[in-house]
PDB file of C-alpha atoms in Angstrom:
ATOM      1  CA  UNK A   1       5.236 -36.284 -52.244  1.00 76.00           C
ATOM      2  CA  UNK A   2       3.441 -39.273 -53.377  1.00 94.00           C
ATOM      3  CA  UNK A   3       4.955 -41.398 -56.005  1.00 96.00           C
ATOM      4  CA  UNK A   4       2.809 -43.415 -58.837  1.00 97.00           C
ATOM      5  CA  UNK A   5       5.599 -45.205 -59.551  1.00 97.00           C
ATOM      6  CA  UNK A   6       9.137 -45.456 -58.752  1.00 94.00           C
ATOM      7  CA  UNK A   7      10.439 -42.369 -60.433  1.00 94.00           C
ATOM      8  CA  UNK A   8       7.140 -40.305 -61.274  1.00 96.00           C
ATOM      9  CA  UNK A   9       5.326 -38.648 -58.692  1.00 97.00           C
ATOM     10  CA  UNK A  10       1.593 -37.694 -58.564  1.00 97.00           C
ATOM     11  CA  UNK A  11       2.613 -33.630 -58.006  1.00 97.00           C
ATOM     12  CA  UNK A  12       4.576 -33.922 -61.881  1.00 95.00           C
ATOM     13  CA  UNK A  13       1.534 -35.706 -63.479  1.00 97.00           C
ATOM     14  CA  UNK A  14      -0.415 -32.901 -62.105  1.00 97.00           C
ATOM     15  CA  UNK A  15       1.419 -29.521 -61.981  1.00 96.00           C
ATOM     16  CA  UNK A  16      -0.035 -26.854 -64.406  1.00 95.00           C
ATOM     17  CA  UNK A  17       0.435 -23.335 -64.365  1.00 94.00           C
ATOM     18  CA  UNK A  18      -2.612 -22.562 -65.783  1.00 94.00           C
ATOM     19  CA  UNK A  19      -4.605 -24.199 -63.348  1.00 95.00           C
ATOM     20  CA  UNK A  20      -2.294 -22.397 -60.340  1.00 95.00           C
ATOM     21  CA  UNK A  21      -3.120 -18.891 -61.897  1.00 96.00           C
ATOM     22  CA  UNK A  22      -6.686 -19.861 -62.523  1.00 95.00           C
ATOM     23  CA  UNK A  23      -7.228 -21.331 -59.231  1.00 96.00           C
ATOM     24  CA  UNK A  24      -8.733 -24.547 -60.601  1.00 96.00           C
ATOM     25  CA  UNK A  25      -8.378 -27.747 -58.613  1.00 96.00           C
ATOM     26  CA  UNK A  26      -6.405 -30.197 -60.698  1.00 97.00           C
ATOM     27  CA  UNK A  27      -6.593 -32.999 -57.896  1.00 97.00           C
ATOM     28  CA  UNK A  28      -7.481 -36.687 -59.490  1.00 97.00           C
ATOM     29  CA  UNK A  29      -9.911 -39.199 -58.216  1.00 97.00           C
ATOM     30  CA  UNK A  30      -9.198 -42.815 -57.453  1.00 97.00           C
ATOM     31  CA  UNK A  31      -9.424 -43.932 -60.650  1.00 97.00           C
ATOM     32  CA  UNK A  32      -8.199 -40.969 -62.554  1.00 98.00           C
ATOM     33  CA  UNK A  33      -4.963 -42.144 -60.087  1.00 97.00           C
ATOM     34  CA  UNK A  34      -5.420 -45.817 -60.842  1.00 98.00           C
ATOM     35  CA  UNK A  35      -4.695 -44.885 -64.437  1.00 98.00           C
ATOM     36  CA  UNK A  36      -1.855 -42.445 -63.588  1.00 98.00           C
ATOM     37  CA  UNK A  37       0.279 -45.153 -61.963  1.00 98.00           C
ATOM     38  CA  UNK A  38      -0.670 -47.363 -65.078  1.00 98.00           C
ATOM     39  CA  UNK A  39       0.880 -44.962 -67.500  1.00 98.00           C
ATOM     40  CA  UNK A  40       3.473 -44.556 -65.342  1.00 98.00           C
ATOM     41  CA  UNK A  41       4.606 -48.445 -64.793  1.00 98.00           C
ATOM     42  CA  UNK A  42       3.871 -49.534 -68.573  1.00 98.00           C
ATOM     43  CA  UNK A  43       4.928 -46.136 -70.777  1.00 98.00           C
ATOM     44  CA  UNK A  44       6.852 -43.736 -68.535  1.00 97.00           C
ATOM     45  CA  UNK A  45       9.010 -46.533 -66.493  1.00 96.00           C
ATOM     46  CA  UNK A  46      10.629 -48.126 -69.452  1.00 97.00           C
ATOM     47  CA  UNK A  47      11.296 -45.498 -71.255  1.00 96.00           C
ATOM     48  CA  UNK A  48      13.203 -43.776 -68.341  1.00 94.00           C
ATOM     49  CA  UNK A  49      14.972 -46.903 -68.043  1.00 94.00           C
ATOM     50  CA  UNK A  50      15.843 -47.151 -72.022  1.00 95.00           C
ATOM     51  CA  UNK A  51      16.877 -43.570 -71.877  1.00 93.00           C
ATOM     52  CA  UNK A  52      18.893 -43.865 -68.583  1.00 87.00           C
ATOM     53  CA  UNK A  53      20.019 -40.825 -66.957  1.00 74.00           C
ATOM     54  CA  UNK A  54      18.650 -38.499 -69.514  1.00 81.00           C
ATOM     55  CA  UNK A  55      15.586 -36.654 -67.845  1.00 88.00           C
ATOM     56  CA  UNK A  56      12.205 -37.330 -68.816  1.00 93.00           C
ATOM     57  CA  UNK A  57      10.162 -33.811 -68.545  1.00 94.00           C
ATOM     58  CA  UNK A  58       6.187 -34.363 -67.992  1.00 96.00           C
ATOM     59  CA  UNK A  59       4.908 -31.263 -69.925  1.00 95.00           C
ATOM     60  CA  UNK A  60       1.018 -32.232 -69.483  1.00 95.00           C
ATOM     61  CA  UNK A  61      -0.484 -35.403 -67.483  1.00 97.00           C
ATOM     62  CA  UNK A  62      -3.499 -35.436 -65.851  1.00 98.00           C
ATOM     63  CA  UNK A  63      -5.989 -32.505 -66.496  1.00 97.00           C
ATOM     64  CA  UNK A  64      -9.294 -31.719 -64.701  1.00 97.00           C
ATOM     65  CA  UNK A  65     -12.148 -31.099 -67.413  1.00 96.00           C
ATOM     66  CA  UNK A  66     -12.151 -27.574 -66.074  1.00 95.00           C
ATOM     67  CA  UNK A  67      -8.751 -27.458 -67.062  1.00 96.00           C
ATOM     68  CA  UNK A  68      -8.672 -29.043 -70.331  1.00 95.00           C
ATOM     69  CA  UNK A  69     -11.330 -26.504 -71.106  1.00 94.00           C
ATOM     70  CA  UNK A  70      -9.659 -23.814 -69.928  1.00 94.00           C
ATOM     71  CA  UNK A  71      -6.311 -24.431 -72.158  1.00 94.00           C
ATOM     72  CA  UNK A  72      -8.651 -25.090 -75.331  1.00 91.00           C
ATOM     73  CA  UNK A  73      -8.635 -28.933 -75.261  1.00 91.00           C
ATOM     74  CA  UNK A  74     -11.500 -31.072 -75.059  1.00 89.00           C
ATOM     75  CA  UNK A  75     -13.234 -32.125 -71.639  1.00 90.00           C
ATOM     76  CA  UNK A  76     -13.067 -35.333 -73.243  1.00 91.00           C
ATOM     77  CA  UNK A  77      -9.526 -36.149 -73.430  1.00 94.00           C
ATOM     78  CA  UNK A  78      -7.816 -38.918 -72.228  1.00 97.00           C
ATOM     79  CA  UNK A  79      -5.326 -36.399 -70.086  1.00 97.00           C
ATOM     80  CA  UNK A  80      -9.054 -35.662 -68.131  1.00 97.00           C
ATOM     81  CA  UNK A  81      -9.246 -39.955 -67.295  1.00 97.00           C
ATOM     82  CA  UNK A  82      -5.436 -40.136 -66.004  1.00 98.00           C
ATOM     83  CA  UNK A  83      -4.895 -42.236 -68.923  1.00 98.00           C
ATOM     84  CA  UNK A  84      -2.418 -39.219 -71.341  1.00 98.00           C
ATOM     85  CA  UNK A  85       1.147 -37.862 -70.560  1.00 98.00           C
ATOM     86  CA  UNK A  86       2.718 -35.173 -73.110  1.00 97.00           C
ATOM     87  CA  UNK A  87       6.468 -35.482 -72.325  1.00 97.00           C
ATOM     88  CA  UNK A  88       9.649 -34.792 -73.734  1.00 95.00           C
ATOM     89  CA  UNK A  89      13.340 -36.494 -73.071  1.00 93.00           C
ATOM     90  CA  UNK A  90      15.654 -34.444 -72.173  1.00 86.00           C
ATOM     91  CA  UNK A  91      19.291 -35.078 -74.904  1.00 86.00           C
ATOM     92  CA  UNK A  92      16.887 -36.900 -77.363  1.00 91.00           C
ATOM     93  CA  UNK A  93      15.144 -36.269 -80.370  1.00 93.00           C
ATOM     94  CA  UNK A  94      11.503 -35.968 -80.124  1.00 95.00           C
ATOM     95  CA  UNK A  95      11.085 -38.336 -83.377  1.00 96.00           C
ATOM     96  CA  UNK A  96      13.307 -40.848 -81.875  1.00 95.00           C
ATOM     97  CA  UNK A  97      11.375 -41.138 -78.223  1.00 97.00           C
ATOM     98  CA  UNK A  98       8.186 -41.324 -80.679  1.00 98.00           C
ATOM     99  CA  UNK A  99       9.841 -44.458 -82.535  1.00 97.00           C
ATOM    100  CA  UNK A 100      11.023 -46.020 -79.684  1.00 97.00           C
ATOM    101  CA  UNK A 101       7.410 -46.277 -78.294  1.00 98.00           C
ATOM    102  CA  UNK A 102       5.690 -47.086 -81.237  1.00 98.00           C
ATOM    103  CA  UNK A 103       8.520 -50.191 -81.511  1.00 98.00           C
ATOM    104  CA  UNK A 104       8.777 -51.279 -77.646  1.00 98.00           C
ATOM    105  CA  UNK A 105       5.597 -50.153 -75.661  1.00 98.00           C
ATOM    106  CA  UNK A 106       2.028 -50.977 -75.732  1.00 98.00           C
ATOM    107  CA  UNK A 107      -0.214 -48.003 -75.947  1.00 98.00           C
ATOM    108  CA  UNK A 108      -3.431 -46.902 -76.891  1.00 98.00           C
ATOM    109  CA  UNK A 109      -2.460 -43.458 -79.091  1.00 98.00           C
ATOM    110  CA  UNK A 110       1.076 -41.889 -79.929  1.00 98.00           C
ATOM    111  CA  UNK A 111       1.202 -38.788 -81.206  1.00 98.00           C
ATOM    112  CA  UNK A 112       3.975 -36.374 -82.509  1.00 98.00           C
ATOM    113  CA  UNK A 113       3.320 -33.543 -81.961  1.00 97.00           C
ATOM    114  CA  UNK A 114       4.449 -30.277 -83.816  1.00 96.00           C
ATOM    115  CA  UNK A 115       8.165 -31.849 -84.989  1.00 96.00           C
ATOM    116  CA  UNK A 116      10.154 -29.793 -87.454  1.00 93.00           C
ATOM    117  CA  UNK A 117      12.580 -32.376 -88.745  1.00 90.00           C
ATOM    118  CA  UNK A 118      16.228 -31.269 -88.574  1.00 89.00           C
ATOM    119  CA  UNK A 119      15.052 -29.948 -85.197  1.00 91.00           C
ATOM    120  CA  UNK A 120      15.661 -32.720 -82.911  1.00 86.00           C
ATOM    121  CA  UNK A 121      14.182 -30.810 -79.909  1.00 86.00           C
ATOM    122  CA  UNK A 122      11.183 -29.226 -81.296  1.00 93.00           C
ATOM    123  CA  UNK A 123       7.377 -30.452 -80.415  1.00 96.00           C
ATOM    124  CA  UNK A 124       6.591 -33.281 -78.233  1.00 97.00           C
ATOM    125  CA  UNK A 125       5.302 -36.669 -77.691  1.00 98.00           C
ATOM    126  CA  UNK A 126       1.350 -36.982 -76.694  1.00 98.00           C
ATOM    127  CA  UNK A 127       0.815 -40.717 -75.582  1.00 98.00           C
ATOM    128  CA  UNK A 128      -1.945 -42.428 -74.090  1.00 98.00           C
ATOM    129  CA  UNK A 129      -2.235 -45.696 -72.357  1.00 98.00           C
ATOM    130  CA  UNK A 130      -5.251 -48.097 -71.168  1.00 97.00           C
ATOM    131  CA  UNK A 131      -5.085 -51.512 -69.067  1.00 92.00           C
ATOM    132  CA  UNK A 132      -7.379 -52.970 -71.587  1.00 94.00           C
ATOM    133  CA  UNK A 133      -7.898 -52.203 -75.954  1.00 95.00           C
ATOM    134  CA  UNK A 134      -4.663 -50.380 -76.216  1.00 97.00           C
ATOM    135  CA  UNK A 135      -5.211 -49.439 -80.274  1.00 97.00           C
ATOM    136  CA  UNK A 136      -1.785 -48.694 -80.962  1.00 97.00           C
ATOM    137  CA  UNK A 137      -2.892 -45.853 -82.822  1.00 98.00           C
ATOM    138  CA  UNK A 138       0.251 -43.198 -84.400  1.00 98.00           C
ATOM    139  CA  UNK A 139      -0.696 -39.773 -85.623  1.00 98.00           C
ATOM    140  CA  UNK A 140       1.850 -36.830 -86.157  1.00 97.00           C
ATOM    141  CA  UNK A 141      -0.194 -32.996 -85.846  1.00 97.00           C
ATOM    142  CA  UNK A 142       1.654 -30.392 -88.141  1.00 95.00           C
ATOM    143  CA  UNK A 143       0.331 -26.719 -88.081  1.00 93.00           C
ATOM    144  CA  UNK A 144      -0.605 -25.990 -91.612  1.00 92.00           C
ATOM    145  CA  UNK A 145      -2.304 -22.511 -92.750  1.00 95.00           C
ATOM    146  CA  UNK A 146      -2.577 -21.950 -88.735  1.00 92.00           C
ATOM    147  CA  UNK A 147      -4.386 -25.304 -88.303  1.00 93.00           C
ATOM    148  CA  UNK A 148      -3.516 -28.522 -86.107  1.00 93.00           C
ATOM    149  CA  UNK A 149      -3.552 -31.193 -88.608  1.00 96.00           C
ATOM    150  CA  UNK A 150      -3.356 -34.953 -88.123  1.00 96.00           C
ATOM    151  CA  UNK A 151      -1.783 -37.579 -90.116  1.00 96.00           C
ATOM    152  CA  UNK A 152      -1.716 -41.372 -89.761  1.00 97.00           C
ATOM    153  CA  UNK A 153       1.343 -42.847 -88.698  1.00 97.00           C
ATOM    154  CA  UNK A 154       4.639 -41.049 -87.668  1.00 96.00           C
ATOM    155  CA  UNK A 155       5.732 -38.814 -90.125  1.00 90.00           C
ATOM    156  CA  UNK A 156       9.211 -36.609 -90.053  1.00 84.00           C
TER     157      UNK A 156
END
């Protein structure tokens, strides 16, 4: 197993399903990697450490364009340059890991993602991180009429 960073490992910021039953290769390049361990030391490291013993699941992390393509995203997205995680935390809210982010962590886009307040385990947390220009962009995406639709700022 080789580890980006002391408790995320390159086989959890690449494991899809889709990509297993589809047979598409999912494997990074150096710098697709580069960028893995940097989300991993500067968003994924303190926020295990903040959240302790309360397991940090990596939902989606790096995707292949053929893969991002395949699952209806865009070939474009950062989680195709190493540089996105979607995650969730395990005995905390989804709004809260979102908050705690936005207030302690550099990043270059948060997102949450499909929240239903009063429902502290619903949707999930998109973010993105860059070495350099780190926007510290928040959005929250909502369904509405059957549509993904973004908002400024972190909204529950």
């Amino acid at each position: 197993m080789t580890q980006l960073s002391k408790h995320f490992s390159l086989e959890e910021m690449t494991k899809s399903s889709t990509a297993s039953r589809m047979g598409i290769d999912n494997t990074p390049n150096e710098e697709q990697i580069e960028n893995l361990k940097a989300i991993c030391e500067n968003i994924l490291e303190p926020l295990r450490e903040y959240y302790e013993s309360r397991p940090i699941t990596i939902t989606s992390g790096f995707r292949s364009p053929e893969l991002s393509e395949a699952i209806k995203s865009s070939r474009n997205s950062q989680h195709c340059k190493g540089e996105a995680v979607d995650l969730e935390c395990i005995h905390a809210s989804t709004a809260e890991v979102a908050f705690w982010i936005e207030k302690n962590l550099d990043f270059d886009q948060l997102i949450l993602e499909f929240y239903k307040p009063g429902d502290p385990n619903s949707g999930w947390v998109h973010v993105s991180y860059k070495d350099e220009g780190n926007r510290k962009s928040t959005l929250t995406a909502s369904k509405i009429n059957g549509k993904t639709v973004y908002t400024k700022g972190l909204n529950v």
